[in-house]
Structures are given as structure tokens and as C-alpha cells.
Short mmCIF file of C-alpha atoms and ligand atoms in Angstrom, two decimals:
data_model
loop_
_atom_site.label_atom_id
_atom_site.label_comp_id
_atom_site.label_asym_id
_atom_site.label_seq_id
_atom_site.Cartn_x
_atom_site.Cartn_y
_atom_site.Cartn_z
CA UNK A 1 94.88 73.78 118.96
CA UNK A 2 97.57 71.39 117.87
CA UNK A 3 99.43 69.46 120.50
CA UNK A 4 102.99 70.76 120.36
CA UNK A 5 105.71 68.14 120.50
CA UNK A 6 109.33 67.87 119.45
CA UNK A 7 108.20 65.82 116.48
CA UNK A 8 106.76 68.64 114.41
CA UNK A 9 109.06 69.66 111.59
CA UNK A 10 111.36 72.53 112.57
CA UNK A 11 109.72 74.92 110.12
CA UNK A 12 106.29 74.34 111.69
CA UNK A 13 107.65 74.93 115.19
CA UNK A 14 109.33 78.11 114.00
CA UNK A 15 106.13 79.34 112.37
CA UNK A 16 104.12 78.76 115.56
CA UNK A 17 106.87 80.40 117.58
CA UNK A 18 106.87 83.45 115.32
CA UNK A 19 103.09 83.66 115.39
CA UNK A 20 102.62 83.51 119.16
CA UNK A 21 105.80 83.82 121.17
CA UNK A 22 107.28 87.23 122.02
CA UNK A 23 111.00 86.76 122.75
CA UNK A 24 112.94 88.76 125.35
CA UNK A 25 115.42 91.37 124.07
CA UNK A 26 114.53 90.45 120.48
CA UNK A 27 113.30 92.16 117.31
CA UNK A 28 110.51 89.62 116.80
CA UNK A 29 109.70 90.65 113.22
CA UNK A 30 113.30 90.12 112.16
CA UNK A 31 113.57 86.82 114.01
CA UNK A 32 110.39 85.61 112.31
CA UNK A 33 112.09 85.95 108.91
CA UNK A 34 114.88 83.53 109.77
CA UNK A 35 113.19 81.40 112.44
CA UNK A 36 114.44 80.73 115.97
CA UNK A 37 116.69 77.78 116.60
CA UNK A 38 114.67 75.15 118.44
CA UNK A 39 116.50 73.45 121.31
CA UNK A 40 114.93 70.11 122.14
CA UNK A 41 117.10 68.46 124.78
CA UNK A 42 120.39 68.70 126.63
CA UNK A 43 122.78 66.60 128.61
CA UNK A 44 126.00 67.56 130.40
CA UNK A 45 127.43 70.49 128.42
CA UNK A 46 125.70 69.60 125.16
CA UNK A 47 122.49 70.90 123.61
CA UNK A 48 120.56 69.13 120.87
CA UNK A 49 118.42 71.10 118.43
CA UNK A 50 115.41 70.05 116.36
CA UNK A 51 117.66 69.28 113.41
CA UNK A 52 119.76 66.91 115.50
CA UNK A 53 122.78 69.23 115.81
CA UNK A 54 124.91 68.72 118.92
CA UNK A 55 126.00 72.10 120.25
CA UNK A 56 128.52 72.75 123.00
CA UNK A 57 126.87 75.23 125.37
CA UNK A 58 129.62 77.68 126.21
CA UNK A 59 127.09 79.88 128.05
CA UNK A 60 125.54 77.38 130.51
CA UNK A 61 122.10 78.36 129.22
CA UNK A 62 122.15 82.01 130.24
CA UNK A 63 125.04 81.91 132.72
CA UNK A 64 123.08 79.58 134.96
CA UNK A 65 123.28 75.81 134.35
CA UNK A 66 126.23 75.39 136.72
CA UNK A 67 125.81 71.63 137.37
CA UNK A 68 125.16 70.85 133.70
CA UNK A 69 122.04 69.51 132.02
CA UNK A 70 120.07 66.35 132.74
CA UNK A 71 120.72 65.84 136.47
CA UNK A 72 118.31 63.14 137.62
CA UNK A 73 118.67 64.14 141.30
CA UNK A 74 117.13 67.54 140.64
CA UNK A 75 114.20 66.05 138.73
CA UNK A 76 113.59 63.54 141.52
CA UNK A 77 113.62 66.19 144.24
CA UNK A 78 111.21 68.39 142.26
CA UNK A 79 108.77 65.52 141.71
CA UNK A 80 108.93 64.47 145.36
CA UNK A 81 108.38 68.02 146.61
CA UNK A 82 105.45 68.58 144.23
CA UNK A 83 103.74 65.51 145.64
CA UNK A 84 104.46 66.39 149.26
CA UNK A 85 103.76 70.14 149.26
CA UNK A 86 103.46 71.75 145.82
CA UNK A 87 102.89 75.24 147.16
CA UNK A 88 102.30 77.18 150.27
CA UNK A 89 102.89 80.85 150.92
CA UNK A 90 105.26 82.42 153.43
CA UNK A 91 103.30 85.64 153.94
CA UNK A 92 100.86 85.16 156.79
CA UNK A 93 102.87 83.77 159.67
CA UNK A 94 103.53 80.46 157.93
CA UNK A 95 106.64 78.77 156.61
CA UNK A 96 107.70 75.39 155.25
CA UNK A 97 110.66 73.05 155.39
CA UNK A 98 112.26 73.78 151.99
CA UNK A 99 112.27 77.56 152.59
CA UNK A 100 113.73 77.06 156.06
CA UNK A 101 116.38 74.59 155.00
CA UNK A 102 117.55 76.64 152.02
CA UNK A 103 117.73 79.89 154.02
CA UNK A 104 119.78 78.16 156.72
CA UNK A 105 122.12 76.69 154.10
CA UNK A 106 122.57 80.02 152.34
CA UNK A 107 123.33 81.70 155.67
CA UNK A 108 126.01 79.07 156.22
CA UNK A 109 127.57 79.59 152.78
CA UNK A 110 127.37 83.37 152.60
CA UNK A 111 130.39 85.24 154.00
CA UNK A 112 130.38 87.35 157.15
CA UNK A 113 127.07 88.12 158.85
CA UNK A 114 124.89 87.65 155.78
CA UNK A 115 122.51 85.38 157.64
CA UNK A 116 119.03 86.25 156.32
CA UNK A 117 117.32 85.47 153.03
CA UNK A 118 114.46 87.35 151.36
CA UNK A 119 113.32 85.13 148.49
CA UNK A 120 112.36 86.18 144.98
CA UNK A 121 111.59 84.42 141.73
CA UNK A 122 114.49 85.90 139.75
CA UNK A 123 117.49 88.20 139.87
CA UNK A 124 115.42 91.17 138.69
CA UNK A 125 112.86 90.68 141.44
CA UNK A 126 115.60 90.31 144.04
CA UNK A 127 117.14 93.61 142.96
CA UNK A 128 113.72 95.27 143.18
CA UNK A 129 113.60 93.93 146.73
CA UNK A 130 117.03 95.44 147.37
CA UNK A 131 115.90 98.91 146.33
CA UNK A 132 112.98 98.80 148.76
CA UNK A 133 115.04 97.11 151.47
CA UNK A 134 117.89 99.64 151.59
CA UNK A 135 115.48 102.59 151.43
CA UNK A 136 113.39 101.07 154.20
CA UNK A 137 116.55 100.47 156.24
CA UNK A 138 117.48 104.16 156.18
CA UNK A 139 113.88 105.20 156.82
CA UNK A 140 113.80 103.08 159.96
CA UNK A 141 117.17 104.53 160.97
CA UNK A 142 115.60 107.99 160.79
CA UNK A 143 117.12 109.06 157.45
CA UNK A 144 114.22 108.97 154.97
CA UNK A 145 116.11 111.19 152.52
CA UNK A 146 118.89 108.62 152.15
CA UNK A 147 117.27 107.00 149.12
CA UNK A 148 119.72 107.31 146.22
CA UNK A 149 121.39 104.17 144.93
CA UNK A 150 124.61 104.51 142.97
CA UNK A 151 125.34 102.00 140.21
CA UNK A 152 127.56 101.93 137.10
CA UNK A 153 127.14 102.52 133.37
CA UNK A 154 126.98 99.21 131.49
CA UNK A 155 125.92 97.32 134.63
CA UNK A 156 123.18 94.68 134.32
CA UNK A 157 120.81 94.14 137.21
CA UNK A 158 117.71 92.84 135.43
CA UNK A 159 114.93 94.32 133.34
CA UNK A 160 112.02 95.04 135.69
CA UNK A 161 111.44 98.75 136.41
CA UNK A 162 113.78 98.55 139.38
CA UNK A 163 116.34 96.13 137.95
CA UNK A 164 116.48 97.95 134.62
CA UNK A 165 116.95 101.27 136.43
CA UNK A 166 119.78 99.93 138.58
CA UNK A 167 121.44 98.61 135.45
CA UNK A 168 123.33 101.04 133.28
CA UNK A 169 122.30 99.82 129.83
CA UNK A 170 121.43 102.70 127.50
CA UNK A 171 119.17 100.47 125.40
CA UNK A 172 117.03 99.61 128.43
CA UNK A 173 116.88 103.18 129.71
CA UNK A 174 115.73 104.33 126.27
CA UNK A 175 112.45 102.41 126.53
CA UNK A 176 109.59 102.68 129.01
CA UNK A 177 110.56 105.68 131.12
CA UNK A 178 113.61 104.33 132.93
CA UNK A 179 115.47 104.89 135.15
CA UNK A 180 113.09 105.43 138.05
CA UNK A 181 114.04 108.40 140.28
CA UNK A 182 117.03 108.47 142.59
CA UNK A 183 119.23 105.95 140.88
CA UNK A 184 122.46 107.38 139.48
CA UNK A 185 125.35 105.87 137.55
CA UNK A 186 129.11 106.32 137.60
CA UNK A 187 131.81 104.97 135.25
CA UNK A 188 132.58 101.26 134.92
CA UNK A 189 136.02 99.75 135.66
CA UNK A 190 136.53 98.72 132.03
CA UNK A 191 140.23 99.31 131.51
CA UNK A 192 140.58 97.70 128.08
CA UNK A 193 138.03 100.04 126.48
CA UNK A 194 138.26 103.14 128.61
CA UNK A 195 141.62 103.04 130.38
CA UNK A 196 143.59 104.95 127.74
CA UNK A 197 147.23 105.31 128.78
CA UNK A 198 146.65 104.65 132.49
CA UNK A 199 147.83 101.39 134.02
CA UNK A 200 144.96 99.06 134.96
CA UNK A 201 145.67 99.68 138.66
CA UNK A 202 145.59 103.46 138.30
CA UNK A 203 142.43 103.25 136.26
CA UNK A 204 140.75 100.94 138.80
CA UNK A 205 141.42 103.47 141.57
CA UNK A 206 140.25 106.35 139.42
CA UNK A 207 136.94 104.65 138.65
CA UNK A 208 136.39 103.64 142.29
CA UNK A 209 136.99 107.24 143.37
CA UNK A 210 134.14 108.35 141.13
CA UNK A 211 131.99 106.82 143.85
CA UNK A 212 133.54 109.09 146.45
CA UNK A 213 133.10 112.13 144.21
CA UNK A 214 129.46 111.21 143.56
CA UNK A 215 128.74 110.80 147.28
CA UNK A 216 130.34 114.19 147.96
CA UNK A 217 128.34 115.76 145.12
CA UNK A 218 124.99 114.33 146.24
CA UNK A 219 125.67 114.62 149.95
CA UNK A 220 126.12 111.56 152.13
CA UNK A 221 122.70 112.22 153.69
CA UNK A 222 121.15 111.38 150.30
CA UNK A 223 123.01 108.16 149.44
CA UNK A 224 121.62 104.78 150.56
CA UNK A 225 123.76 102.23 148.78
CA UNK A 226 126.14 101.27 146.01
CA UNK A 227 125.43 98.23 143.83
CA UNK A 228 127.81 96.35 141.54
CA UNK A 229 128.43 92.98 139.95
CA UNK A 230 131.79 91.71 141.26
CA UNK A 231 132.55 91.00 137.59
CA UNK A 232 130.16 92.56 135.04
CA UNK A 233 128.56 89.71 133.11
CA UNK A 234 126.06 90.93 130.53
CA UNK A 235 128.24 94.02 130.07
CA UNK A 236 130.93 91.83 128.49
CA UNK A 237 132.69 89.98 131.34
CA UNK A 238 134.54 93.05 132.51
CA UNK A 239 137.05 92.00 135.17
CA UNK A 240 137.91 95.09 137.25
CA UNK A 241 141.54 95.91 138.03
CA UNK A 242 142.68 94.50 141.42
CA UNK A 243 142.61 97.98 142.97
CA UNK A 244 138.93 98.58 142.28
CA UNK A 245 136.86 96.61 144.80
CA UNK A 246 139.01 97.23 147.89
CA UNK A 247 138.74 100.97 147.18
CA UNK A 248 134.96 100.75 146.63
CA UNK A 249 134.64 98.89 149.92
CA UNK A 250 136.80 101.48 151.73
CA UNK A 251 134.63 104.32 150.41
CA UNK A 252 131.37 102.58 151.35
CA UNK A 253 132.68 102.02 154.89
CA UNK A 254 134.05 105.55 155.20
CA UNK A 255 130.67 107.10 154.35
CA UNK A 256 128.59 104.37 155.95
CA UNK A 257 126.65 103.50 152.82
CA UNK A 258 125.43 99.98 152.10
CA UNK A 259 127.28 97.78 149.63
CA UNK A 260 125.23 95.43 147.45
CA UNK A 261 127.04 92.73 145.47
CA UNK A 262 124.93 91.45 142.60
CA UNK A 263 126.06 87.82 142.55
CA UNK A 264 123.42 86.59 140.09
CA UNK A 265 126.10 85.37 137.68
CA UNK A 266 129.17 85.28 139.94
CA UNK A 267 127.53 83.22 142.71
CA UNK A 268 127.66 79.47 143.28
CA UNK A 269 131.08 78.55 141.98
CA UNK A 270 131.36 80.52 138.76
CA UNK A 271 134.54 82.36 139.84
CA UNK A 272 136.15 79.47 141.77
CA UNK A 273 134.65 80.38 145.14
CA UNK A 274 131.08 80.18 146.39
CA UNK A 275 130.71 83.91 145.68
CA UNK A 276 132.44 86.41 143.39
CA UNK A 277 132.88 88.92 146.21
CA UNK A 278 135.15 86.35 147.90
CA UNK A 279 137.24 86.05 144.73
CA UNK A 280 137.44 89.83 144.32
CA UNK A 281 138.09 90.33 148.03
CA UNK A 282 135.29 92.39 149.56
CA UNK A 283 132.44 91.96 152.03
CA UNK A 284 128.98 93.13 150.94
CA UNK A 285 125.99 93.99 153.15
CA UNK A 286 123.56 92.39 150.72
CA UNK A 287 124.07 89.85 147.95
CA UNK A 288 121.64 89.34 145.06
CA UNK A 289 121.44 85.69 143.99
CA UNK A 290 119.54 83.73 141.30
CA UNK A 291 120.64 81.68 138.25
CA UNK A 292 123.25 79.23 139.64
CA UNK A 293 121.30 78.98 142.91
CA UNK A 294 119.13 76.37 141.15
CA UNK A 295 121.44 75.88 138.15
CA UNK A 296 118.52 77.29 136.18
CA UNK A 297 116.43 74.13 136.69
CA UNK A 298 113.67 76.21 138.23
CA UNK A 299 113.20 79.96 138.76
CA UNK A 300 114.39 81.20 142.14
CA UNK A 301 116.36 84.18 143.41
CA UNK A 302 116.83 86.16 146.55
CA UNK A 303 118.62 88.75 148.64
CA UNK A 304 121.03 87.51 151.29
CA UNK A 305 121.10 90.21 153.93
CA UNK A 306 123.29 91.17 156.90
CA UNK A 307 122.19 90.83 160.54
CA UNK A 308 122.15 94.62 160.87
CA UNK A 309 119.82 95.22 157.93
CA UNK A 310 117.52 92.27 158.64
CA UNK A 311 117.22 93.15 162.32
CA UNK A 312 116.61 96.83 161.63
CA UNK A 313 113.95 96.29 158.96
CA UNK A 314 112.43 93.29 160.74
CA UNK A 315 112.27 95.16 164.04
CA UNK A 316 110.18 98.03 162.71
CA UNK A 317 106.81 96.51 161.86
CA UNK A 318 105.68 95.05 158.56
CA UNK A 319 108.01 95.30 155.57
CA UNK A 320 105.27 95.69 152.94
CA UNK A 321 106.90 93.69 150.18
CA UNK A 322 106.70 90.15 148.81
CA UNK A 323 105.99 87.89 145.86
CA UNK A 324 103.54 84.97 145.73
CA UNK A 325 106.42 82.65 144.98
CA UNK A 326 108.81 83.86 147.73
CA UNK A 327 110.55 80.68 148.86
CA UNK A 328 108.43 78.48 146.60
CA UNK A 329 108.78 74.99 148.10
CA UNK A 330 109.60 73.16 144.86
CA UNK A 331 112.13 75.81 143.82
CA UNK A 332 113.69 75.89 147.29
CA UNK A 333 113.98 72.09 147.41
CA UNK A 334 115.61 71.99 143.97
CA UNK A 335 118.02 74.81 144.93
CA UNK A 336 119.01 72.98 148.11
CA UNK A 337 119.71 69.80 146.15
CA UNK A 338 121.66 71.83 143.59
CA UNK A 339 123.85 73.26 146.38
CA UNK A 340 124.42 69.72 147.62
CA UNK A 341 125.59 68.66 144.15
CA UNK A 342 127.93 71.66 143.83
CA UNK A 343 129.49 70.76 147.16
CA UNK A 344 129.57 66.96 146.93
CA UNK A 345 130.81 66.91 143.34
CA UNK A 346 133.59 69.31 144.35
CA UNK A 347 132.64 71.68 141.53
CA UNK A 348 134.21 74.76 143.10
CA UNK A 349 137.58 73.02 143.44
CA UNK A 350 137.11 71.71 139.90
CA UNK A 351 136.64 75.28 138.59
CA UNK A 352 139.54 76.69 140.61
CA UNK A 353 142.07 73.87 140.23
CA UNK A 354 141.20 71.98 137.05
CA UNK A 355 138.85 73.48 134.47
CA UNK A 356 139.75 77.15 135.06
CA UNK A 357 143.53 76.72 134.81
CA UNK A 358 143.16 74.39 131.81
CA UNK A 359 140.98 76.91 129.96
CA UNK A 360 143.34 79.74 130.92
CA UNK A 361 146.24 77.94 129.21
CA UNK A 362 144.20 77.41 126.07
CA UNK A 363 143.17 81.07 126.04
CA UNK A 364 146.81 82.16 126.11
CA UNK A 365 147.20 80.42 122.78
CA UNK A 366 143.96 81.85 121.44
CA UNK A 367 145.12 85.37 122.40
CA UNK A 368 147.74 85.12 119.62
CA UNK A 369 145.00 85.15 117.00
CA UNK A 370 145.19 88.32 114.87
CA UNK A 371 141.58 89.26 115.70
CA UNK A 372 142.01 88.97 119.48
CA UNK A 373 142.96 92.03 121.55
CA UNK A 374 142.84 90.39 124.95
CA UNK A 375 141.34 87.41 126.74
CA UNK A 376 140.05 87.51 130.32
CA UNK A 377 139.10 84.63 132.58
CA UNK A 378 138.16 84.33 136.23
CA UNK A 379 137.09 80.84 137.22
CA UNK A 380 134.87 79.82 134.31
CA UNK A 381 133.68 83.27 133.30
CA UNK A 382 135.57 84.77 130.40
CA UNK A 383 135.70 87.11 127.44
CA UNK A 384 137.63 87.72 124.24
CA UNK A 385 137.99 91.25 122.89
CA UNK A 386 137.95 91.41 119.09
CA UNK A 387 140.03 94.15 117.50
CA UNK A 388 141.35 95.22 114.10
CA UNK A 389 144.62 96.24 115.75
CA UNK A 390 146.01 94.43 118.80
CA UNK A 391 148.66 96.92 119.92
CA UNK A 392 146.40 99.95 120.17
CA UNK A 393 143.32 98.07 121.49
CA UNK A 394 141.49 99.75 118.59
CA UNK A 395 137.77 99.47 118.04
CA UNK A 396 136.37 98.60 114.61
CA UNK A 397 135.24 101.36 112.27
CA UNK A 398 131.94 99.51 111.76
CA UNK A 399 129.05 100.01 114.17
CA UNK A 400 129.88 98.36 117.49
CA UNK A 401 128.71 94.75 117.58
CA UNK A 402 128.87 94.19 113.82
CA UNK A 403 131.97 91.99 114.02
CA UNK A 404 130.92 90.40 117.33
CA UNK A 405 127.60 89.39 115.82
CA UNK A 406 129.32 87.83 112.85
CA UNK A 407 131.63 85.90 115.13
CA UNK A 408 128.67 84.65 117.18
CA UNK A 409 126.99 83.48 113.97
CA UNK A 410 130.16 81.61 112.98
CA UNK A 411 130.26 79.99 116.44
CA UNK A 412 126.66 78.86 116.16
CA UNK A 413 127.34 77.43 112.69
CA UNK A 414 130.26 75.53 114.24
CA UNK A 415 128.08 74.14 117.03
CA UNK A 416 129.39 76.35 119.80
CA UNK A 417 127.27 78.77 121.84
CA UNK A 418 129.29 81.86 122.64
CA UNK A 419 127.56 85.23 123.04
CA UNK A 420 128.79 88.60 121.89
CA UNK A 421 128.51 91.86 123.78
CA UNK A 422 129.40 94.51 121.25
CA UNK A 423 132.65 93.25 119.77
CA UNK A 424 133.54 91.19 122.81
CA UNK A 425 132.82 87.46 122.90
CA UNK A 426 131.73 86.10 126.28
CA UNK A 427 131.51 82.59 127.65
CA UNK A 428 130.57 80.85 130.89
CA UNK A 429 130.26 77.09 130.37
CA UNK A 430 128.69 74.69 132.88
CA UNK A 431 131.04 74.19 135.82
CA UNK A 432 131.19 70.44 135.15
CA UNK A 433 133.06 71.04 131.88
CA UNK A 434 136.01 68.67 131.44
CA UNK A 435 139.37 69.35 129.74
CA UNK A 436 138.30 67.25 126.74
CA UNK A 437 135.20 69.48 126.30
CA UNK A 438 137.40 72.55 126.64
CA UNK A 439 139.56 71.26 123.79
CA UNK A 440 136.44 71.04 121.61
CA UNK A 441 135.28 74.48 122.73
CA UNK A 442 138.62 76.10 121.86
CA UNK A 443 138.91 74.26 118.56
CA UNK A 444 135.45 75.52 117.51
CA UNK A 445 136.21 79.02 118.80
CA UNK A 446 139.44 79.17 116.78
CA UNK A 447 137.71 77.93 113.64
CA UNK A 448 135.01 80.57 114.15
CA UNK A 449 137.61 83.31 114.68
CA UNK A 450 139.44 82.27 111.49
CA UNK A 451 136.20 82.33 109.52
CA UNK A 452 135.20 85.69 110.99
CA UNK A 453 138.61 87.10 110.11
CA UNK A 454 138.38 85.97 106.46
CA UNK A 455 134.79 87.15 106.21
CA UNK A 456 135.35 90.66 107.57
CA UNK A 457 138.55 91.05 105.55
CA UNK A 458 136.66 90.16 102.37
CA UNK A 459 133.87 92.58 103.31
CA UNK A 460 136.23 95.45 104.14
CA UNK A 461 135.38 95.45 107.85
CA UNK A 462 138.90 94.86 109.14
CA UNK A 463 139.33 98.59 109.74
CA UNK A 464 140.09 100.55 112.90
CA UNK A 465 137.84 103.39 113.98
N1 PXG B 501 121.75 90.66 137.96
C1 PXG B 501 122.71 90.18 137.16
C2 PXG B 501 124.13 90.42 137.50
C3 PXG B 501 122.36 89.44 136.02
O1 PXG B 501 123.31 88.97 135.22
C4 PXG B 501 120.03 89.76 136.62
C5 PXG B 501 120.45 90.46 137.72
C6 PXG B 501 118.58 89.57 136.41
O2 PXG B 501 118.21 88.28 136.67
P1 PXG B 501 116.87 87.67 136.01
O3 PXG B 501 116.78 86.33 136.68
O4 PXG B 501 115.76 88.57 136.38
O5 PXG B 501 117.09 87.63 134.52
C7 PXG B 501 120.99 89.22 135.74
C8 PXG B 501 120.55 88.44 134.54
C9 PXG B 501 122.83 88.36 128.85
C10 PXG B 501 121.80 88.19 129.91
O6 PXG B 501 122.46 88.59 127.70
C11 PXG B 501 122.14 88.27 131.23
C12 PXG B 501 121.15 88.15 132.20
C13 PXG B 501 119.84 87.93 131.82
C14 PXG B 501 119.51 87.85 130.49
C15 PXG B 501 120.48 87.99 129.51
O7 PXG B 501 124.02 88.27 129.14
N2 PXG B 501 121.51 88.29 133.52
#
């Protein structure tokens, strides 16, 4: 076996990758034909690939590198913790300092009485925990039939059996026998695409009231919880109308069902507060966290749980659930240091008062582009709807995602990472991004939009459905 280094020619790395590495959410055979782009290093907001290209990472990795790349402090803490205590479990009446310190810090940061942390290795695992936790809660309360969890179409909550079932992605449900039983989905608060002639506020209320109708239909004695991302991320950065979350919260309280906020993307500064539920104005009973918790430097996730739920489940004998790496000491130590950086570097104020408003101004200009139907931004989480016809918010006649994919390819060619979800471009740069980087990001985005426009016009794709 060859020793694999960055110094192999790109083509050789790509051939080995194609031969042995199965990529997530990828058609591997197709990727093998063109070869994956090999990322070799990164610093700040900039990636370097094996050809020496410098790429502005408008996605913070995968919505996670909040403090930016190359932070020495995080590497130092990881090395120190590995030497001191590389691993110990938290199952059999033992604990360790990093798990304790991080749980206490999260309890301090989380709003309301969310004072208890059940650790996981990822967002998907944490959502699997949530399914078992809310069902167990109602079992202990004497309502074992209260086991249905209501979610939304086009939600993303991970891709394990539980996470994929909670999510509302048709492509995931189509493979592997998902969703698991007793998870149901209602409409998403996506006004731009689905709001028709309603005002955003009317539409937000209408979609929230689907929850009430669903509870009535199923019977309140069957419903355990509602789960939602404060702002849908993987679904296209869908910012709900202002009426939506307060109404969802009212309905959950009225019927006494648990409210889970999936903060995997929206947590840890992304929206200009510690948590997205604070920005959107509601109080959950459980929050799912991952990604920005460690800025992606090491895998860690968890469920932050209310006093009521933790005391109920914890007071009723063993909760038969856990992962080897629950509260992994190295991951917990890195996460704690990451939270220190977010706080001491003032990154949340930077998002809310500096980078967010600066980007918002630039987006106003970008919204004038003929291909752009709307732009949305909360904190440093944003999206750009592409359209053949601004006024009517029309979709393209081509299969959804055709134009978005082309735009993403143009971005990549122009050294900007921006993802597409269907025909919507999404971005979520590292929170450390400076106005000068934002200028570069917008300049590359505009160039890519211009090129996409010319390309689809030439190919006859500039047509409304
Ligand atoms: N909840 C939310 C809200 C997420 O965004 C998960 C749970 C699952 O977390 P893990 O750590 O198990 O991946 C996520 C993950 C995309 C994309 O294409 C988004 C995610 C993951 C992979 C791709 O936008 N979000």
C-alpha cells in the first residue's frame, strides 16, 4: 500500500479516491469520471486544493467551521487532552472533566431551563437520541401511545434511520425503507415557492396551523413532539415568515406537546445569537446541536434538554441508550475551547453588527441581477433564489436543480464555494469573515451569476415552467 500524501499528483489521488472511497450523497460512478476536487489545506476562510487554487469557502465546510480554519488553540487543546486522557466512557457510573465542563457551559448558554446535555457524535445521532428521549418521556408519564413525532416536508435532520425519517427529503425516504413508523410530515413555511398570492405573514400562520390540524387529526394522545430547524438549512435556507414560530410555539403549549429545535446549523452564532431559536423568538424543550459546537474540528453533537424532561427520564431507571463516544473527552475539550473562542473573539456581535449587515447591503445590490428572484439572509446564513422571471417568482422549465447546478459549477470555477439546493444558491461562510472577504465573495458570485445567465440563455434554459 502506497503512503498517501498531498504530494501525489492530483490525478493519482483522484484515481485512488474513486477506487476506494464511497462518498456521501454522491453518484460515485459519475464522480469517478470527472474526479473529486482534492482539498489539501485551509486557513481563515480560504481553502487550498491540490492544484494550488485558493478558494473562498462560502459554506464554512458544511455549515460548520464557525471560527474559521487553522486555529492553533484548538489543535493545542486536542493534543493536550489526548495526552492527558484520550478516552474514557461515561456509561458505567463514571465521568470526566471535559464532559462535565462542556455540559455545564452548554447549560449556561442554552436559553430557559435547558440545563442537561446528552452527548452524541453527530447531529444525526443526536436526533436519534431525541426520538427515543421524547417517546421515553411520555412512557414514563404514563402515555406510551404518545409516540408520533411531527416534522416538515423538506426538513433535514440527518441521514441515520431516525434522522432521515425525521427529515422530509423525498430522496432519502425513497431509499432503505424510510421513514420509520410514527413520524409524520406537514408543509414547510416556504413562502417564496409555495406562498402563491398570500402575504408571507398569512402563509406563515397557515403553515403553522397545519400542525394544529395534524394534532387534531391524529389525536393529542398520540403526538409526542414537533421538530423543526429554526431556519431550514439543507432545504435551501428557508427563512420562515415572522408569524410562523410564535404560532408553532403557541400550538405546542396549547396541546402540551414537546418542541424540539434542531439547531445543528443555526446554533453557535450562525444567526447572530447563540441559538437560532433566540433569533426566531421561541423556547424549545430540546435543542439538537452539532457542527458549530466544535466548528467542525472534531465530531461531536448532542441534545440539550429541559429540567422537566431530564428529571422525568432520569428519575425512572435506566435510559437504555448511548454511544461509545458520548462526551468523548478530546471532542468535549475542543468544543469547550471553540466556545471560548466564539465568546472571546466576539464572533456573535461580529455576525450581528458587522459581517451580517455588510453582507446584507451587498445582497441588496445582487438582488437586482436578472437571474435573482430574491435574496434572504439571517446572520451569516443566506440564500439566493434563481428565476427566469423575477416578478412572478417563476420556476425554470428545466428539471429543478439544472440551473442551480450550473451556477454552482460556475462558482467553483471562480474559486467560490456556494452550494445549490434545487435552483436556490445557499451560503454560510465562517463567522470570522471580514468585509474585505465579503467583497471578494460577492464579486465572484456576481461573475458566476453573469456566466450562468449567458450559458443558460445560449442553451435555451432561460424559460419559465
Ligand atoms: N440537523 C440539521 C439541521 C442538519 O443540518 C443534521 C441534523 C445531521 O447532522 P450530521 O452531523 O449527522 O450530518 C444536519 C446536517 C447539506 C448538508 O448538503 C447538510 C447537513 C449535512 C450534510 C449535508 O446542506 N446538515
